[in-house]
Amino acid sequence: MLPNTDELAEALLDLAVPHQDIDEAVRLSRHITSDTETLRILDTAVTDLVQDMGQLRGTTLDLPGLPDASSATARFFPLYVFVAALPHVWAHHQERGIPDDVSRHTLADVGRCVAWYRRWHGTGGLLIPEWLTLHFHGELYQLGRLQFQRTRIGRRTGASIAAAGLPQTPGEPALAVHVPDFMGPLTPQAVERSLALAQAFFTRHYPEETYSVATCASWLLDPQLKRRLPKDSNIVRFQERFHPVRPLTAPEAPEHLEDMEPVRFVFGTTDVPLDRLPRRTVLERAVLDHLREGGHWHVGRGWLEL
Ligand SMILES: CC(C)(COP(=O)(O)OP(=O)(O)OC[C@H]1O[C@@H](n2cnc3c(N)ncnc32)[C@H](O)[C@@H]1OP(=O)(O)O)[C@@H](O)C(=O)NCCC(=O)NCCS
């Protein structure tokens, strides 16, 4: 059930929803509470979202949406689903003894998805709601600069780990590392601190799962960035922490498939022609020049021992 408008505004503030979007989200919420069919869709979405709370689904969940997907209410609909699911995720956090600040920083990713939507589309809404289904299922936590997702070692990562002579095998627990944006630079000190926080956090709050490996799959790990960024840049230093995992090659993965990944994260849009995007920083220039010269970008994969 959705809270009333006063409580909804407070919940949105706690979820770090940008101030400029709160009024509209609160105003449109009456279309949810005044219509039985919409309320039924909301209830179904919340039930799906919180089912088997805390267990590993291992994947994000597609939430049901409203029939008229283009309406302003539909743009905000996932936001209402997450607010309505808050008591369930808080109960899980409480059961696991998760500190309030970790809970707050983790769920504040909701506001980041609202900020992304505005950056991309210029209006209010919530981008990639499926991403947040991990946070609202006890599968992902923000600890310092990084986010950590409870997951399992995959086949290719397992092969790389075995080649390095370590005992961990596919199917064993691993923490997938994610790098949220709007959080300042990715300094080596911030990464060290996050990794240390993660080890302590999961040992304490998920003691039945032993995490000795962290994995990462990101455009930030594309080794080609090394040729285009200064050696001491944070991105290059972040890459260097990880043992590389063999990339997929054509025909498994067509070359151009991941070209837009860095564009999406660096420029916040893939809708603007590349020659109209800004070239202020060394990374902006690197991303654009590489594509202009006929190169392709890839999602790099790697792992490190915790
Ligand atoms: C990851 C991130 C924090 C790294 O930023 P950083 O710590 O400043 O990285 P570096 O030190 O390697 O930066 C090197 C250069 O790239 C620039 N740069 C880094 N990230 C940038 C970004 N998102 N947009 C524009 N320029 C960026 C820096 O300003 C610097 O250039 P300059 O010397 O000309 O100023 C940043 O890129 C970011 O927030 N990205 C979005 C999140 C993301 O992509 N996550 C991974 C999702 S899979």
PDB file of C-alpha atoms in Angstrom, residues 120-247:
ATOM      1  CA  TRP A 120      18.325  11.267 -20.318  1.00  0.00           C
ATOM      2  CA  HIS A 121      14.742  12.349 -21.082  1.00  0.00           C
ATOM      3  CA  GLY A 122      14.515  15.835 -19.526  1.00  0.00           C
ATOM      4  CA  THR A 123      11.406  14.899 -17.494  1.00  0.00           C
ATOM      5  CA  GLY A 124      10.586  13.082 -14.250  1.00  0.00           C
ATOM      6  CA  GLY A 125      10.551   9.290 -14.152  1.00  0.00           C
ATOM      7  CA  LEU A 126      12.700   6.358 -13.111  1.00  0.00           C
ATOM      8  CA  LEU A 127      15.272   4.795 -15.446  1.00  0.00           C
ATOM      9  CA  ILE A 128      16.070   1.048 -15.394  1.00  0.00           C
ATOM     10  CA  PRO A 129      13.742   0.066 -12.527  1.00  0.00           C
ATOM     11  CA  GLU A 130      14.799  -3.581 -12.927  1.00  0.00           C
ATOM     12  CA  TRP A 131      18.259  -2.645 -11.577  1.00  0.00           C
ATOM     13  CA  LEU A 132      16.725  -1.613  -8.241  1.00  0.00           C
ATOM     14  CA  THR A 133      14.997  -4.970  -7.828  1.00  0.00           C
ATOM     15  CA  LEU A 134      18.368  -6.257  -6.550  1.00  0.00           C
ATOM     16  CA  HIS A 135      18.538  -3.632  -3.785  1.00  0.00           C
ATOM     17  CA  PHE A 136      14.923  -4.276  -2.794  1.00  0.00           C
ATOM     18  CA  HIS A 137      15.588  -8.003  -2.523  1.00  0.00           C
ATOM     19  CA  GLY A 138      18.571  -7.898  -0.178  1.00  0.00           C
ATOM     20  CA  GLU A 139      20.958  -8.830  -2.984  1.00  0.00           C
ATOM     21  CA  LEU A 140      22.925  -5.584  -3.338  1.00  0.00           C
ATOM     22  CA  TYR A 141      24.396  -3.106  -0.862  1.00  0.00           C
ATOM     23  CA  GLN A 142      26.291   0.147  -1.202  1.00  0.00           C
ATOM     24  CA  LEU A 143      29.360   0.175   1.042  1.00  0.00           C
ATOM     25  CA  GLY A 144      31.378   3.346   0.655  1.00  0.00           C
ATOM     26  CA  ARG A 145      32.180   4.191  -2.974  1.00  0.00           C
ATOM     27  CA  LEU A 146      31.105   0.840  -4.439  1.00  0.00           C
ATOM     28  CA  GLN A 147      28.059  -1.380  -4.580  1.00  0.00           C
ATOM     29  CA  PHE A 148      28.346  -5.122  -3.954  1.00  0.00           C
ATOM     30  CA  GLN A 149      25.936  -7.692  -5.317  1.00  0.00           C
ATOM     31  CA  ARG A 150      25.693 -11.157  -3.779  1.00  0.00           C
ATOM     32  CA  THR A 151      26.161 -13.505  -6.685  1.00  0.00           C
ATOM     33  CA  ARG A 152      27.990 -16.652  -7.815  1.00  0.00           C
ATOM     34  CA  ILE A 153      31.170 -17.352  -9.751  1.00  0.00           C
ATOM     35  CA  GLY A 154      30.393 -17.912 -13.432  1.00  0.00           C
ATOM     36  CA  ARG A 155      31.961 -20.429 -15.812  1.00  0.00           C
ATOM     37  CA  ARG A 156      34.449 -18.123 -17.554  1.00  0.00           C
ATOM     38  CA  THR A 157      35.489 -16.409 -14.320  1.00  0.00           C
ATOM     39  CA  GLY A 158      35.906 -19.863 -12.773  1.00  0.00           C
ATOM     40  CA  ALA A 159      38.270 -20.837 -15.599  1.00  0.00           C
ATOM     41  CA  SER A 160      40.379 -17.721 -15.008  1.00  0.00           C
ATOM     42  CA  ILE A 161      40.460 -18.363 -11.247  1.00  0.00           C
ATOM     43  CA  ALA A 162      41.513 -21.989 -11.827  1.00  0.00           C
ATOM     44  CA  ALA A 163      44.246 -20.838 -14.224  1.00  0.00           C
ATOM     45  CA  ALA A 164      45.590 -18.626 -11.420  1.00  0.00           C
ATOM     46  CA  GLY A 165      45.768 -21.714  -9.178  1.00  0.00           C
ATOM     47  CA  LEU A 166      43.039 -20.685  -6.725  1.00  0.00           C
ATOM     48  CA  PRO A 167      40.508 -23.185  -5.360  1.00  0.00           C
ATOM     49  CA  GLN A 168      37.215 -21.269  -5.906  1.00  0.00           C
ATOM     50  CA  THR A 169      34.960 -22.894  -8.499  1.00  0.00           C
ATOM     51  CA  PRO A 170      31.886 -21.859 -10.535  1.00  0.00           C
ATOM     52  CA  GLY A 171      28.722 -21.685  -8.452  1.00  0.00           C
ATOM     53  CA  GLU A 172      30.532 -20.582  -5.284  1.00  0.00           C
ATOM     54  CA  PRO A 173      29.631 -17.175  -3.792  1.00  0.00           C
ATOM     55  CA  ALA A 174      31.161 -14.024  -5.282  1.00  0.00           C
ATOM     56  CA  LEU A 175      30.530 -10.314  -4.829  1.00  0.00           C
ATOM     57  CA  ALA A 176      29.887  -8.472  -8.083  1.00  0.00           C
ATOM     58  CA  VAL A 177      31.290  -4.954  -7.815  1.00  0.00           C
ATOM     59  CA  HIS A 178      29.352  -2.033  -9.321  1.00  0.00           C
ATOM     60  CA  VAL A 179      30.530   1.566  -9.600  1.00  0.00           C
ATOM     61  CA  PRO A 180      27.672   4.033  -9.049  1.00  0.00           C
ATOM     62  CA  ASP A 181      27.943   7.462 -10.625  1.00  0.00           C
ATOM     63  CA  PHE A 182      27.250  10.860  -9.012  1.00  0.00           C
ATOM     64  CA  MET A 183      29.654   9.753  -6.239  1.00  0.00           C
ATOM     65  CA  GLY A 184      32.882  11.589  -7.023  1.00  0.00           C
ATOM     66  CA  PRO A 185      36.147  10.079  -8.260  1.00  0.00           C
ATOM     67  CA  LEU A 186      37.038   6.410  -7.998  1.00  0.00           C
ATOM     68  CA  THR A 187      40.229   6.953  -5.997  1.00  0.00           C
ATOM     69  CA  PRO A 188      42.316   3.914  -5.005  1.00  0.00           C
ATOM     70  CA  GLN A 189      41.748   4.852  -1.344  1.00  0.00           C
ATOM     71  CA  ALA A 190      37.966   4.863  -1.824  1.00  0.00           C
ATOM     72  CA  VAL A 191      38.136   1.466  -3.551  1.00  0.00           C
ATOM     73  CA  GLU A 192      40.356   0.010  -0.766  1.00  0.00           C
ATOM     74  CA  ARG A 193      37.959   1.287   1.856  1.00  0.00           C
ATOM     75  CA  SER A 194      34.928  -0.157   0.082  1.00  0.00           C
ATOM     76  CA  LEU A 195      36.545  -3.560  -0.357  1.00  0.00           C
ATOM     77  CA  ALA A 196      37.445  -3.625   3.340  1.00  0.00           C
ATOM     78  CA  LEU A 197      33.920  -2.549   4.301  1.00  0.00           C
ATOM     79  CA  ALA A 198      32.464  -5.294   2.089  1.00  0.00           C
ATOM     80  CA  GLN A 199      34.540  -8.033   3.683  1.00  0.00           C
ATOM     81  CA  ALA A 200      33.479  -6.977   7.177  1.00  0.00           C
ATOM     82  CA  PHE A 201      29.842  -6.408   6.155  1.00  0.00           C
ATOM     83  CA  PHE A 202      29.160  -9.744   4.502  1.00  0.00           C
ATOM     84  CA  THR A 203      31.029 -11.730   7.169  1.00  0.00           C
ATOM     85  CA  ARG A 204      28.861 -10.113   9.782  1.00  0.00           C
ATOM     86  CA  HIS A 205      25.460  -9.904   8.093  1.00  0.00           C
ATOM     87  CA  TYR A 206      25.516 -12.929   5.757  1.00  0.00           C
ATOM     88  CA  PRO A 207      27.761 -15.273   7.799  1.00  0.00           C
ATOM     89  CA  GLU A 208      26.478 -18.402   6.031  1.00  0.00           C
ATOM     90  CA  GLU A 209      27.953 -17.165   2.711  1.00  0.00           C
ATOM     91  CA  THR A 210      31.736 -16.990   2.337  1.00  0.00           C
ATOM     92  CA  TYR A 211      32.916 -14.357  -0.091  1.00  0.00           C
ATOM     93  CA  SER A 212      36.562 -14.700  -1.065  1.00  0.00           C
ATOM     94  CA  VAL A 213      36.283 -13.346  -4.608  1.00  0.00           C
ATOM     95  CA  ALA A 214      34.918 -10.118  -6.109  1.00  0.00           C
ATOM     96  CA  THR A 215      34.035  -9.866  -9.787  1.00  0.00           C
ATOM     97  CA  CYS A 216      33.358  -6.938 -12.069  1.00  0.00           C
ATOM     98  CA  ALA A 217      31.835  -6.622 -15.532  1.00  0.00           C
ATOM     99  CA  SER A 218      32.011  -3.074 -16.823  1.00  0.00           C
ATOM    100  CA  TRP A 219      33.106  -0.810 -19.642  1.00  0.00           C
ATOM    101  CA  LEU A 220      35.585   0.502 -17.021  1.00  0.00           C
ATOM    102  CA  LEU A 221      37.501  -2.789 -17.431  1.00  0.00           C
ATOM    103  CA  ASP A 222      37.948  -2.542 -21.200  1.00  0.00           C
ATOM    104  CA  PRO A 223      41.760  -2.854 -21.487  1.00  0.00           C
ATOM    105  CA  GLN A 224      41.776  -0.490 -24.480  1.00  0.00           C
ATOM    106  CA  LEU A 225      41.154   2.384 -22.052  1.00  0.00           C
ATOM    107  CA  LYS A 226      44.749   1.941 -20.885  1.00  0.00           C
ATOM    108  CA  ARG A 227      46.002   3.161 -24.244  1.00  0.00           C
ATOM    109  CA  ARG A 228      43.886   6.288 -24.073  1.00  0.00           C
ATOM    110  CA  LEU A 229      43.962   7.386 -20.420  1.00  0.00           C
ATOM    111  CA  PRO A 230      46.901   8.503 -18.270  1.00  0.00           C
ATOM    112  CA  LYS A 231      48.587   5.602 -16.438  1.00  0.00           C
ATOM    113  CA  ASP A 232      47.764   7.121 -13.058  1.00  0.00           C
ATOM    114  CA  SER A 233      44.072   7.744 -13.821  1.00  0.00           C
ATOM    115  CA  ASN A 234      41.652   6.198 -11.359  1.00  0.00           C
ATOM    116  CA  ILE A 235      40.011   4.086 -14.050  1.00  0.00           C
ATOM    117  CA  VAL A 236      43.322   2.525 -15.107  1.00  0.00           C
ATOM    118  CA  ARG A 237      44.281   1.886 -11.484  1.00  0.00           C
ATOM    119  CA  PHE A 238      40.885   0.314 -10.853  1.00  0.00           C
ATOM    120  CA  GLN A 239      41.382  -2.006 -13.865  1.00  0.00           C
ATOM    121  CA  GLU A 240      44.753  -3.083 -12.602  1.00  0.00           C
ATOM    122  CA  ARG A 241      43.238  -4.622  -9.470  1.00  0.00           C
ATOM    123  CA  PHE A 242      41.402  -7.253 -11.499  1.00  0.00           C
ATOM    124  CA  HIS A 243      42.612 -10.440 -13.167  1.00  0.00           C
ATOM    125  CA  PRO A 244      41.103 -10.347 -16.669  1.00  0.00           C
ATOM    126  CA  VAL A 245      38.555 -12.933 -17.749  1.00  0.00           C
ATOM    127  CA  ARG A 246      38.658 -14.122 -21.368  1.00  0.00           C
ATOM    128  CA  PRO A 247      36.288 -11.904 -23.373  1.00  0.00           C
TER     129      PRO A 247
END
